[in-house]
Short mmCIF file of C-alpha atoms in Angstrom, two decimals:
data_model
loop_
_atom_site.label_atom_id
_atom_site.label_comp_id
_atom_site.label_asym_id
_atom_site.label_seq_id
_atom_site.Cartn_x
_atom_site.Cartn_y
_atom_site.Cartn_z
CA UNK A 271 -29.90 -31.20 30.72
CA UNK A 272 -28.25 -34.11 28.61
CA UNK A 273 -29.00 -34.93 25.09
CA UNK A 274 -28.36 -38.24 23.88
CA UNK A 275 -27.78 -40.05 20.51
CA UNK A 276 -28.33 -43.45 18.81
CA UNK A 277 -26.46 -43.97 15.29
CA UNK A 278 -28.90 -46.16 13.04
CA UNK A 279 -27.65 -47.19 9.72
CA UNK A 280 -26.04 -44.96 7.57
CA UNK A 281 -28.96 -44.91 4.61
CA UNK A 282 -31.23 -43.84 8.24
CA UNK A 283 -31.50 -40.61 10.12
CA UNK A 284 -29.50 -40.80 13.71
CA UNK A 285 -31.74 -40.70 16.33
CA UNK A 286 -30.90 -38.16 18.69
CA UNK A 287 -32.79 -37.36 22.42
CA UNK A 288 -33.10 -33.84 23.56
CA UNK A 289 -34.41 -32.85 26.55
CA UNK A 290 -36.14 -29.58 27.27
CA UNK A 291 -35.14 -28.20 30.42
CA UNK A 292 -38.52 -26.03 32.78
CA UNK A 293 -36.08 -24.61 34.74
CA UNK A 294 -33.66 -22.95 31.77
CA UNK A 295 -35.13 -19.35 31.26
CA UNK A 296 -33.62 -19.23 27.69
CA UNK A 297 -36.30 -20.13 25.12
CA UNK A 298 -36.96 -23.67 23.98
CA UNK A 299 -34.98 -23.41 20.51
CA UNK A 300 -32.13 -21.98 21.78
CA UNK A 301 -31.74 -24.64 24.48
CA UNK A 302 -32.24 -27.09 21.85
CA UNK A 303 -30.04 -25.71 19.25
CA UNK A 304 -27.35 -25.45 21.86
CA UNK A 305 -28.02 -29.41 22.93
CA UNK A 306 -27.58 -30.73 18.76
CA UNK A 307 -24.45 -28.00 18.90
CA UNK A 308 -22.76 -29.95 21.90
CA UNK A 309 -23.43 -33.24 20.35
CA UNK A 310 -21.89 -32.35 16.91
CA UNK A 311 -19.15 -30.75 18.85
CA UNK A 312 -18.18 -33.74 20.41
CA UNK A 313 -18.31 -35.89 17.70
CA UNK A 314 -21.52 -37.88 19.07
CA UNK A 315 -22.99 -36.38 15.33
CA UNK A 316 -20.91 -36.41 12.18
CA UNK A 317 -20.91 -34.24 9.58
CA UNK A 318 -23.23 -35.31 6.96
CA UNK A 319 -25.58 -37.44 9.50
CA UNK A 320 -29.00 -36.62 8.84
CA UNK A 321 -31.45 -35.66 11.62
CA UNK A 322 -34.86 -36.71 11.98
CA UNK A 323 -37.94 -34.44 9.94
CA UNK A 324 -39.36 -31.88 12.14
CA UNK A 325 -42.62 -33.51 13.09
CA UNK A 326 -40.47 -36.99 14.58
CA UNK A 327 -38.12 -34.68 16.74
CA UNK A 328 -41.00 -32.89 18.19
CA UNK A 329 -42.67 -36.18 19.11
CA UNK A 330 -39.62 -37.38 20.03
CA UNK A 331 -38.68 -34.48 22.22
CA UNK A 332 -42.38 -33.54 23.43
CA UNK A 333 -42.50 -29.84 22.36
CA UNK A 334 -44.66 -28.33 19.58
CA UNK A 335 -43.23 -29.04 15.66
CA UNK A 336 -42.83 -24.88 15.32
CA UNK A 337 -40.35 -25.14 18.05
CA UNK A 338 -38.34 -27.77 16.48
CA UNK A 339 -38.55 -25.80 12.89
CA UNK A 340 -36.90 -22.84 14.83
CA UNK A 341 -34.32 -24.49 16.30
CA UNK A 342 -33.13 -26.36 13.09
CA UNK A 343 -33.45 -22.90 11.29
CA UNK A 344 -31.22 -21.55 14.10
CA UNK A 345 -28.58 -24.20 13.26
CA UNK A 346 -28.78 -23.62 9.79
CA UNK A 347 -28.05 -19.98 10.09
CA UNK A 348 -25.26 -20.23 11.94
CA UNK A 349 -24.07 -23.17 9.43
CA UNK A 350 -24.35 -26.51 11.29
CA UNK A 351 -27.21 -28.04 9.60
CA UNK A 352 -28.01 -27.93 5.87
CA UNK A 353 -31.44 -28.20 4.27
CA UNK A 354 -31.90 -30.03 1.01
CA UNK A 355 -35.42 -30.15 -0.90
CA UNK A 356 -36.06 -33.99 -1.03
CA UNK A 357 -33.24 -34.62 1.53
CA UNK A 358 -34.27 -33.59 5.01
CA UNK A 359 -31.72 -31.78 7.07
CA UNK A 360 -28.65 -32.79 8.17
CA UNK A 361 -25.33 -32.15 9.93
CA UNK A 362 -23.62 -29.80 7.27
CA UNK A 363 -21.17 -32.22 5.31
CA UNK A 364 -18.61 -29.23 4.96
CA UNK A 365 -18.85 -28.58 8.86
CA UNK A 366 -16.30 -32.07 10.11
CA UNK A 367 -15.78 -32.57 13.69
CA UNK A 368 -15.28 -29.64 15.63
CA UNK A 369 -13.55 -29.06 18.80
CA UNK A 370 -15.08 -27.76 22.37
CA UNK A 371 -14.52 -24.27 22.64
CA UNK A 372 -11.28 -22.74 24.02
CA UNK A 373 -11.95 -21.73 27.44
CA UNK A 374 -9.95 -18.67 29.10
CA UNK A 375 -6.75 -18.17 29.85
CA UNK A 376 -6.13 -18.56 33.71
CA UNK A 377 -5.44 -15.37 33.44
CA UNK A 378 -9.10 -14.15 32.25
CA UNK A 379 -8.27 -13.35 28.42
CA UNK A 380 -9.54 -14.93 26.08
CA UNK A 381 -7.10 -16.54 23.06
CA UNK A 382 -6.15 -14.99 20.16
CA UNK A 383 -8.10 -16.61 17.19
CA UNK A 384 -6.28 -18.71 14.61
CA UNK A 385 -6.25 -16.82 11.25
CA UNK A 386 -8.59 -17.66 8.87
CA UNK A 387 -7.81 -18.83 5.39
CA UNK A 388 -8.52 -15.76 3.60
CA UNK A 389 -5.86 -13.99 2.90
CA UNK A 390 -7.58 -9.96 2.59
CA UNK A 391 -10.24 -9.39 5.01
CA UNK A 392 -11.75 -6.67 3.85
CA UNK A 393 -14.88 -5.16 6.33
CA UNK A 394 -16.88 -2.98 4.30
CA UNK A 395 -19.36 -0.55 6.48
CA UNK A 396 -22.97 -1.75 5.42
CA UNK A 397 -22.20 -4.98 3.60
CA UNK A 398 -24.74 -7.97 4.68
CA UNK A 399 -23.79 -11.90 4.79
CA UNK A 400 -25.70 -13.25 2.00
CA UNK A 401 -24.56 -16.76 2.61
CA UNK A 402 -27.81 -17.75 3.97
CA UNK A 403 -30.11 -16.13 1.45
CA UNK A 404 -29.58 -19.03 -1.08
CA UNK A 405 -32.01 -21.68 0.20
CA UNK A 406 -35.15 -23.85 -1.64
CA UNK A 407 -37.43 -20.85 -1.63
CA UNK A 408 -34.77 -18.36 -2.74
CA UNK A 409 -34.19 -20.82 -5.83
CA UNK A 410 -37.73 -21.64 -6.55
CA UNK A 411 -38.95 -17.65 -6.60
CA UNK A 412 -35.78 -17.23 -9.47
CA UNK A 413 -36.67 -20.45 -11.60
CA UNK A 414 -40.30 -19.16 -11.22
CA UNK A 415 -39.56 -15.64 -12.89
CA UNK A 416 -37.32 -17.15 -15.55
CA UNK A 417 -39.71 -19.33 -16.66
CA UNK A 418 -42.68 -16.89 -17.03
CA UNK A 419 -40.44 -14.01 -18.87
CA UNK A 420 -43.07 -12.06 -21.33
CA UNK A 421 -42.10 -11.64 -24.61
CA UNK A 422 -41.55 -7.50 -23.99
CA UNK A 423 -40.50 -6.37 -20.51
CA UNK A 424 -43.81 -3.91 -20.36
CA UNK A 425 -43.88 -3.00 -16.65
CA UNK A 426 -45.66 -0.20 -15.15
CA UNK A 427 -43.21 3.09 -15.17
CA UNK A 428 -43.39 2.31 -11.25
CA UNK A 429 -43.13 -1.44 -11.67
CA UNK A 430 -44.66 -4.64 -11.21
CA UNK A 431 -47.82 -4.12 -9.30
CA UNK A 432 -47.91 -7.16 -7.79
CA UNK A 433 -43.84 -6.42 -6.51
CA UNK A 434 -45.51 -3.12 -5.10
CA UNK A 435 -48.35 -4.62 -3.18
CA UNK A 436 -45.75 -7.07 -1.60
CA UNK A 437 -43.62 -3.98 -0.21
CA UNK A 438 -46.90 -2.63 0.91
CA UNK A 439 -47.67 -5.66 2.72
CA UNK A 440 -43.69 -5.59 3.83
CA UNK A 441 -43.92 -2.36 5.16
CA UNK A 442 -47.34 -3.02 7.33
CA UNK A 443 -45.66 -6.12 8.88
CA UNK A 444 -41.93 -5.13 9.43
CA UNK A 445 -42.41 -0.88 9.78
CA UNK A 446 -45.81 -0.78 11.02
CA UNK A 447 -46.30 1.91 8.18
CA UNK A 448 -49.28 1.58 5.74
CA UNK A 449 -48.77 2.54 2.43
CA UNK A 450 -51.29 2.10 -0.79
CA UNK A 451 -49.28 0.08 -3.74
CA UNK A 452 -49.79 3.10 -5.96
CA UNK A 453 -47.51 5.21 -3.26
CA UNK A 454 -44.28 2.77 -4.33
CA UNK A 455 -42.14 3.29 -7.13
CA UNK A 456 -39.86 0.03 -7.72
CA UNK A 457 -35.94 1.61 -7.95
CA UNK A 458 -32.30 0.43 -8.58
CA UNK A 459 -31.79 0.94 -4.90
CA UNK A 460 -31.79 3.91 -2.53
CA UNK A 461 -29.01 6.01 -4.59
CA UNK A 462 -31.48 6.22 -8.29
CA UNK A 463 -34.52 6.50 -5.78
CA UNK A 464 -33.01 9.77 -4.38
CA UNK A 465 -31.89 10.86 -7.85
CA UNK A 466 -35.16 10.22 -9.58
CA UNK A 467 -37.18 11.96 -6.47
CA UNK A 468 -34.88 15.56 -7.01
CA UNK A 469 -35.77 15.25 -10.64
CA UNK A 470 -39.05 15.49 -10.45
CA UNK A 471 -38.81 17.89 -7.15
CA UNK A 472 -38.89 21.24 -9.50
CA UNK A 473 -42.17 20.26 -11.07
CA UNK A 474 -43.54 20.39 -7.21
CA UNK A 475 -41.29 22.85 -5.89
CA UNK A 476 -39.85 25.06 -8.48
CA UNK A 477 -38.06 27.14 -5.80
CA UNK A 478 -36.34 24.06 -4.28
CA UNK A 479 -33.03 24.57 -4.79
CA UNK A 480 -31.15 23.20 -1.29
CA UNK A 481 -30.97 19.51 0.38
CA UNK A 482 -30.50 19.90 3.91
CA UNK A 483 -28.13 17.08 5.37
CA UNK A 484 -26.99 15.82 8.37
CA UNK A 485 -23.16 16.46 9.85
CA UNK A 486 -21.94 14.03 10.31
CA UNK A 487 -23.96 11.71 8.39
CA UNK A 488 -23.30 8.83 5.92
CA UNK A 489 -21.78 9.81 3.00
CA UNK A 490 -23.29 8.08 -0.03
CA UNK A 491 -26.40 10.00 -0.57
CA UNK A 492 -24.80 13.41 0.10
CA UNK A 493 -22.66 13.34 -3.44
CA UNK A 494 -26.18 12.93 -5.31
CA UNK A 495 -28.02 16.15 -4.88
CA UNK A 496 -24.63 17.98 -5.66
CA UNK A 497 -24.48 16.49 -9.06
CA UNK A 498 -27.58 17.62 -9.78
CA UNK A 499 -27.61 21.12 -8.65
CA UNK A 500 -28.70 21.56 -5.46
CA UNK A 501 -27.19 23.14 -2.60
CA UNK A 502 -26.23 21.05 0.39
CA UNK A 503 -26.86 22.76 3.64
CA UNK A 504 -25.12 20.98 6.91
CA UNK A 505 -27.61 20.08 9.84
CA UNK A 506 -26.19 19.62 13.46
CA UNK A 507 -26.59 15.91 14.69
CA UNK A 508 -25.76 14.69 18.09
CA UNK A 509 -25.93 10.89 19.84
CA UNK A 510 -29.75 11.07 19.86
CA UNK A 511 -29.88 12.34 16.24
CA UNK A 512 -30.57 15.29 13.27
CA UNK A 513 -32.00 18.15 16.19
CA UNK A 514 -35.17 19.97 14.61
CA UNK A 515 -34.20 23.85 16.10
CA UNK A 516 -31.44 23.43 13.58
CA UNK A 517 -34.08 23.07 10.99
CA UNK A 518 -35.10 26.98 11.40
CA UNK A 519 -31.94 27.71 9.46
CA UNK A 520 -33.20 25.94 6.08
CA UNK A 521 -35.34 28.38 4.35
CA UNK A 522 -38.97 26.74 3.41
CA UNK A 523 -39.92 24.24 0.68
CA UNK A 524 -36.96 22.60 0.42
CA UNK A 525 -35.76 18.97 1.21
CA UNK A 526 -33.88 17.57 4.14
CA UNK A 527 -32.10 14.12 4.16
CA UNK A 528 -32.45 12.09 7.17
CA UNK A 529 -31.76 8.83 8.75
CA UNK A 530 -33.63 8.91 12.10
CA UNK A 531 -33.66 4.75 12.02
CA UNK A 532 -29.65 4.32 13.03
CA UNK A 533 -28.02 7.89 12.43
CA UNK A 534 -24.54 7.54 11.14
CA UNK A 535 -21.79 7.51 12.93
CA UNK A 536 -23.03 8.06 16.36
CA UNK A 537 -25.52 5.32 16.39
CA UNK A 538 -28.71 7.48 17.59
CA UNK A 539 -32.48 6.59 17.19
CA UNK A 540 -34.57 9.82 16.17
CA UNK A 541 -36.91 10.37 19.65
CA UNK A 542 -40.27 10.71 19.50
CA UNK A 543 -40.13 14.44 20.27
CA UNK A 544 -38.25 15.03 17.47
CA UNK A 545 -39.72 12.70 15.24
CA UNK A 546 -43.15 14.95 15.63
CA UNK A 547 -41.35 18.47 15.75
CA UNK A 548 -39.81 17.49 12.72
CA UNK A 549 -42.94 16.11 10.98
CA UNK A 550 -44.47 19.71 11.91
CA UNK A 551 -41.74 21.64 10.89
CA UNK A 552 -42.47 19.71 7.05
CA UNK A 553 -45.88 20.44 6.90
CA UNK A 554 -45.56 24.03 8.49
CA UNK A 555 -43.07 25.20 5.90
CA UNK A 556 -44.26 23.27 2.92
CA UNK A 557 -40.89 20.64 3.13
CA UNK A 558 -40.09 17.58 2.19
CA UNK A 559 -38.68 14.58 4.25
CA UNK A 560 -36.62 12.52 2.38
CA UNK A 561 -36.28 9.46 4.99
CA UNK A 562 -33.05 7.23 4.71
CA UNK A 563 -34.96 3.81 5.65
CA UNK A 564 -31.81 1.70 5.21
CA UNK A 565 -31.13 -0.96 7.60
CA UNK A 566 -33.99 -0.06 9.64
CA UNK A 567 -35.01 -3.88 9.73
CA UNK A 568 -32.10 -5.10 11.68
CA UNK A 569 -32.10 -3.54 15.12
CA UNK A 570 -30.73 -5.47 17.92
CA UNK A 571 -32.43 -2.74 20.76
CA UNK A 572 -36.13 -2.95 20.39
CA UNK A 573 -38.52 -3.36 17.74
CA UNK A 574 -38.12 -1.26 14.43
CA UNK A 575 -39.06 1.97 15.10
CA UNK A 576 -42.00 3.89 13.13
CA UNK A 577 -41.43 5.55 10.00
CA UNK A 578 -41.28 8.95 9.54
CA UNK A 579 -43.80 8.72 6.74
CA UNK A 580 -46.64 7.52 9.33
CA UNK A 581 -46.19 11.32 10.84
CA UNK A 582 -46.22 12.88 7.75
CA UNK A 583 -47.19 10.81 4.96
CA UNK A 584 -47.62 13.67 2.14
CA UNK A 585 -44.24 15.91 3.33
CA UNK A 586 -41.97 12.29 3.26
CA UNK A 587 -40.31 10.21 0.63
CA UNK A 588 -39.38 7.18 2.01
CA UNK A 589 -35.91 5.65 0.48
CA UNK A 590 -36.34 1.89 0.95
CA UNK A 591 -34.12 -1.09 -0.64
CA UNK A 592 -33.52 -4.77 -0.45
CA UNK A 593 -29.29 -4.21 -0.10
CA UNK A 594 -28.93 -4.70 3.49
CA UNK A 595 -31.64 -7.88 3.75
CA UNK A 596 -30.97 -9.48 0.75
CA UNK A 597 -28.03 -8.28 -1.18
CA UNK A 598 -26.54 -5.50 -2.76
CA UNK A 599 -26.22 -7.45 -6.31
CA UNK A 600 -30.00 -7.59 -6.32
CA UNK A 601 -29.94 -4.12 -7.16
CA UNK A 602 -33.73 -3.29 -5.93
CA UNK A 603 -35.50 -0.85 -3.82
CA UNK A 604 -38.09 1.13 -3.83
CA UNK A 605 -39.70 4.63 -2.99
CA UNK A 606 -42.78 5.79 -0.96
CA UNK A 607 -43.82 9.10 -2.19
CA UNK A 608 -46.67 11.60 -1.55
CA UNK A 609 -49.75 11.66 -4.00
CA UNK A 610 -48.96 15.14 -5.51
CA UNK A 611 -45.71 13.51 -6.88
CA UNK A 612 -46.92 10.35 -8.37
CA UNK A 613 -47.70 12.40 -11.83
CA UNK A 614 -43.92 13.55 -12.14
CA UNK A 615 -42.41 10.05 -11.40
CA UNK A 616 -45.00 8.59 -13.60
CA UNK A 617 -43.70 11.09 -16.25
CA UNK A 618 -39.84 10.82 -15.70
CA UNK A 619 -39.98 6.38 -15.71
CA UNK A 620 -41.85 7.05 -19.33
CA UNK A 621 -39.04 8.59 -20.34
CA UNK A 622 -36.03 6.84 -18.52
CA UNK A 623 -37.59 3.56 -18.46
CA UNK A 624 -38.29 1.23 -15.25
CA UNK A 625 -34.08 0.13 -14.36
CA UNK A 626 -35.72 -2.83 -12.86
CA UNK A 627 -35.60 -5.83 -14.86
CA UNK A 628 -39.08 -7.97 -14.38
CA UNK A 629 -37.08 -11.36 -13.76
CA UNK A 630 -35.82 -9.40 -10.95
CA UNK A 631 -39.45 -8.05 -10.15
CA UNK A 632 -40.97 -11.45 -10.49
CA UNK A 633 -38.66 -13.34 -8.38
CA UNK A 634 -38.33 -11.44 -5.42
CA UNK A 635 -42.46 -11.03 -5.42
CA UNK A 636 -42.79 -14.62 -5.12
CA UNK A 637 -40.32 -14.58 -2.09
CA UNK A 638 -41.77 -12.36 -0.83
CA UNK A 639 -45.12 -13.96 -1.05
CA UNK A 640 -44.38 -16.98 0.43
CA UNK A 641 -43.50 -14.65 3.83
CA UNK A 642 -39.44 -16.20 3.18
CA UNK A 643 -37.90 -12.55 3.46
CA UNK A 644 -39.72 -11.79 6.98
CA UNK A 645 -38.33 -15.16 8.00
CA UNK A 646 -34.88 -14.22 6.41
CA UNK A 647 -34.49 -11.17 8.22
CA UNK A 648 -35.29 -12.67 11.58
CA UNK A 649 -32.95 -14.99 11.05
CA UNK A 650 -30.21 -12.00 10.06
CA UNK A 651 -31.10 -10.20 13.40
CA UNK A 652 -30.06 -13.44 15.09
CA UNK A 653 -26.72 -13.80 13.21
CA UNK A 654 -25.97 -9.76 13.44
CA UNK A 655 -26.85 -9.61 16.79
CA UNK A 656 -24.22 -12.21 17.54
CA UNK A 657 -21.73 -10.27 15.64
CA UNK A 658 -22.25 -7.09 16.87
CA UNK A 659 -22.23 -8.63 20.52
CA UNK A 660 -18.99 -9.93 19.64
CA UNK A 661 -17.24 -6.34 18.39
CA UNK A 662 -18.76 -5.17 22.16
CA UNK A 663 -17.21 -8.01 23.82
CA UNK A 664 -13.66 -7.32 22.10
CA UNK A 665 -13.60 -3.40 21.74
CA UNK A 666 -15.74 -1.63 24.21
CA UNK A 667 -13.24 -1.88 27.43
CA UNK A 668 -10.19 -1.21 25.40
CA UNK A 669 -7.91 1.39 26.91
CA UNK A 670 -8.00 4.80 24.99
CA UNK A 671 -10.45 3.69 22.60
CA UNK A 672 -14.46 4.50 22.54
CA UNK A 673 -16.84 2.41 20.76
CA UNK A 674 -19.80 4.06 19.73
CA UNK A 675 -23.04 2.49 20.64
CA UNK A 676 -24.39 -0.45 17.86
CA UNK A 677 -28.69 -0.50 18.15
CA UNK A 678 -29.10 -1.53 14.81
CA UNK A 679 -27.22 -1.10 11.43
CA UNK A 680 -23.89 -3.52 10.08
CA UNK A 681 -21.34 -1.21 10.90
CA UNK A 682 -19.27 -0.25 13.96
CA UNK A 683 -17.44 2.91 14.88
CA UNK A 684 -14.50 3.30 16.97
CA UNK A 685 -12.94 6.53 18.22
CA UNK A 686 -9.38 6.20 19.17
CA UNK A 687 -6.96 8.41 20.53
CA UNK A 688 -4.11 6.98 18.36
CA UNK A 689 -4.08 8.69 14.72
CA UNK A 690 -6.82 6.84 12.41
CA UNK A 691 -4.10 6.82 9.65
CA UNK A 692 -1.88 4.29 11.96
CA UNK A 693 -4.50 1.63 12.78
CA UNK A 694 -5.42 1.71 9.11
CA UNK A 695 -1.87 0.65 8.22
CA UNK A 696 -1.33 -1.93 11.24
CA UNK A 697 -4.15 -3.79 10.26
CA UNK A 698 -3.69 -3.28 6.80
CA UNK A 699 -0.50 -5.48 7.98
CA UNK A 700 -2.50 -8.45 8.98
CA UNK A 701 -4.81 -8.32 6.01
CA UNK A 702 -7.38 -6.38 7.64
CA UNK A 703 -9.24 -3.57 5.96
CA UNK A 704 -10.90 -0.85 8.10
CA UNK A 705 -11.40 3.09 7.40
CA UNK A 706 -10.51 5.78 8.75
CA UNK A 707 -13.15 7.77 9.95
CA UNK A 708 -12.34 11.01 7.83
CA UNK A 709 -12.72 9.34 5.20
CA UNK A 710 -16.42 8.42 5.77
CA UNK A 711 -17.67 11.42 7.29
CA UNK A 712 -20.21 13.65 6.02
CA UNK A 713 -19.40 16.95 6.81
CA UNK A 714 -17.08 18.92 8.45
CA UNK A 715 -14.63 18.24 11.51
CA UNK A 716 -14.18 14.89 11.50
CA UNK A 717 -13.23 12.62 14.43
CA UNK A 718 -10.14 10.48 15.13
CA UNK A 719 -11.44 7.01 14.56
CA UNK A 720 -12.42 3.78 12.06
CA UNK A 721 -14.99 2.84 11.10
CA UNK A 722 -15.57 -1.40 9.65
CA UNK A 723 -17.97 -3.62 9.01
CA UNK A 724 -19.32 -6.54 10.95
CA UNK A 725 -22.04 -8.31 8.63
CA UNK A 726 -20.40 -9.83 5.89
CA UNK A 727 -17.73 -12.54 7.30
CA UNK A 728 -18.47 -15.59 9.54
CA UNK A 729 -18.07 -15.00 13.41
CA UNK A 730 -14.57 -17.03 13.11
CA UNK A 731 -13.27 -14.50 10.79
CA UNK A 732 -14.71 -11.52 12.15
CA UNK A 733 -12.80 -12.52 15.77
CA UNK A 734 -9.78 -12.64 14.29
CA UNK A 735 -10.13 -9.08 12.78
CA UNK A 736 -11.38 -7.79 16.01
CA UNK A 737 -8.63 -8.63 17.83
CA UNK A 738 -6.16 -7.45 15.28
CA UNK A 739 -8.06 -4.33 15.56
CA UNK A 740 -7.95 -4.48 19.53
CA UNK A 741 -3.87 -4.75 18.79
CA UNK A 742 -3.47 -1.90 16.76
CA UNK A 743 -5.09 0.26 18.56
CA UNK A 744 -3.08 -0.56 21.32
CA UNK A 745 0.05 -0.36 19.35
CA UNK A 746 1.65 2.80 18.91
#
């Protein structure tokens, strides 16, 4: 259906027609968002041109206010529209005029992408886009906690209660996992969670003295128990995950590391099956769980699946942290433990100290409050989803090349037949960063491959990188 548009004076919002279309089976915002996209794009709306409030448009328009708040929120996401406190929304002033889209070649192909300004593109496995975290709320919830800074920072050894019962209340809505506050211990991020859990493990388990880890898995968290003394003991995964009969060969009341949420590299969810025969296999040999919960927000397959620590709440430590939603400069996460080891983590934050600060604490409790990071991370699904779509469209048909399936996570993994080594150093040509696969494996027997990043650059940029990637594989 057409959308039209009347330009009023330029102190005045434009005022622009949209026209919701019964027989489109895509939902209302998206048809509108896609209407206000075809109007900017052909210059009908400038940049800078402000749009009418919410509550206008959906008079205008004849559709609930909600719906128009989504599809603005849409736009703004994927950076046409800007929202100002004080200033309405309008077209983003930084946007200008764009062009249609490039259609295909006669041919079918698609064009190669211009290159972006940025000289280095560097696509780091697991880094988010953070470019749309900064809004009003964001900023209010930081001038908030700077403004209310106590004279000593005195929080609780596992942190700001109030920061706690939020992630409780997080947890209920976005895992479907219910926690008590007293269960969460506020950490630096998943990394000093793990490390402060296998300190206090001996007080528990005095005869713990081996982490059991998946291979492959991701590598990160494998280093820790090392340099602390423990054993790591290699656990088979396949596509559908860490399989529990390989779980006989760990002797009993020890710990074993998994991320049944988006296992690394191959992509698999942890089945239900296995999810229970491994929650029985913890309580049956006295275990722990320690549950990798990162990323397990943004799934583009689905809903979240349920945590682990609903099976087996007092055999599970849950390793949760704000990197992949919000940022990894936040530096915050947190831990769900069992009861028996509240005492010991109590005991080791006396003596350490909470590596939290309380500004920190306090702002990201009242964003949280306000319900800003549920909306935030609905709106990342929408923007990652997009992206990952994208890296399917480009690399899964490629010739010699495999690209392991993407249901959640911000990283993709292709297995090629050419040597990793080489497409590392023909895209390093262009300015592209990937990594080899070898080099992020955990375990032994590592595939030919790369593995990138697809979260952290706009869709323009990440295009051009997939294509350049799509080249070199080619390439030989």
């Amino acid at each position: 259906m057409c959308a039209t548009v009347i330009l009023m004076r330029p102190d005045l919002v434009a005022d622009v027609s949209l026209t919701p279309d019964t027989t489109d089976p895509r939902p209302l915002p998206t048809q509108l968002a896609q209407q206000l996209k075809t109007l900017i794009t052909t210059g009908l709306l400038n940049a800078g041109d402000h749009l009418p409030s919410t509550r206008t448009l959906a008079q205008q328009t004849g559709v609930s206010r909600g719906t128009i708040v989504a599809t603005y929120e849409l736009l703004i996401a994927e950076g046409f529209l800007v929202s100002i406190s004080g200033s309405g929304t309008k077209i983003n002033p930084e946007l200008g005029k764009l062009t249609t889209p490039a259609f295909p070649h006669s041919d079918g192909s698609h064009p190669k992408p211009p290159r972006p300004t940025s000289a280095e593109i560097h696509l780091t496995p697991g880094l988010p886009d953070t470019s749309t975290i900064v809004d009003a709320t964001w900023r209010a919830a930081w001038r908030k906690a700077c403004t209310a800074i106590a004279v000593t920072n005195n929080a609780p050894e596992a942190g700001d209660l109030n920061l706690r019962n939020e992630i409780s209340e997080h947890l209920r809505l976005m895992r479907g996992l219910v926690v008590e506050p007293e269960r969460i211990f506020v950490t630096a991020g998943s990394r000093e969670g793990l490390t402060l859990f296998l300190r206090a493990l001996p007080s528990q388990h005095p005869t713990a003295k081996i982490v059991g880890v998946e291979a492959p898995g991701f590598p990160s968290l494998r280093r820790i128990p090392e340099s602390l003394g423990f054993a790591l003991h290699n656990i088979a995964t396949d596509s559908a995950g860490l399989n529990p009969k390989e779980l006989q060969s760990l002797p009993d009341n020890q710990s074993v590391l998994i991320t049944p949420s988006h296992q690394y590299p191959y992509g698999g969810v942890l089945s239900g099956s296995r999810r229970i025969a491994i929650a029985h296999w913890a309580r049956d040999t006295g275990s722990i769980i320690i549950e990798d919960d990162f990323d397990s927000e943004l799934r583009y397959v689905g809903q979240p699946v349920p945590a682990l620590a609903a099976l087996a709440p007092e055999n599970t430590v849950l390793l949760g942290t704000f990197s992949a939603v919000v940022s990894p400069a936040v530096a915050c996460g947190y831990l769900v433990v069992p009861h028996q080891l509240i005492p010991a983590l109590t005991h080791l934050r006396s003596i350490s100290g909470q590596p939290v600060s309380s500004i920190t604490q306090t702002a990201l409790t009242h964003f949280m409050r306000t319900g800003a990071l549920r909306r935030h991370i609905v709106r990342l699904r929408r923007i990652y989803r997009r992206r990952r779509d994208s890296v399917m469209a480009v690399l899964t048909d490629l010739p010699n090349a495999t690209l392991l399936p993407i249901t959640g996570g911000l990283h993709a993994v292709l297995l090629c037949t050419r040597p990793a080594h080489e497409i590392v150093a023909e895209c390093a040509k262009s300015g592209i960063h990937v990594t080899a696969l070898e080099d992020y494996w955990g375990g032994d027997n590592a595939e030919n491959g790369i593995v990138f990043g697809f979260g952290c650059h706009d869709d323009d940029t990440l295009d051009f990188a997939l294509h350049e990637i799509a080249h070199a594989t080619r390439s030989k």
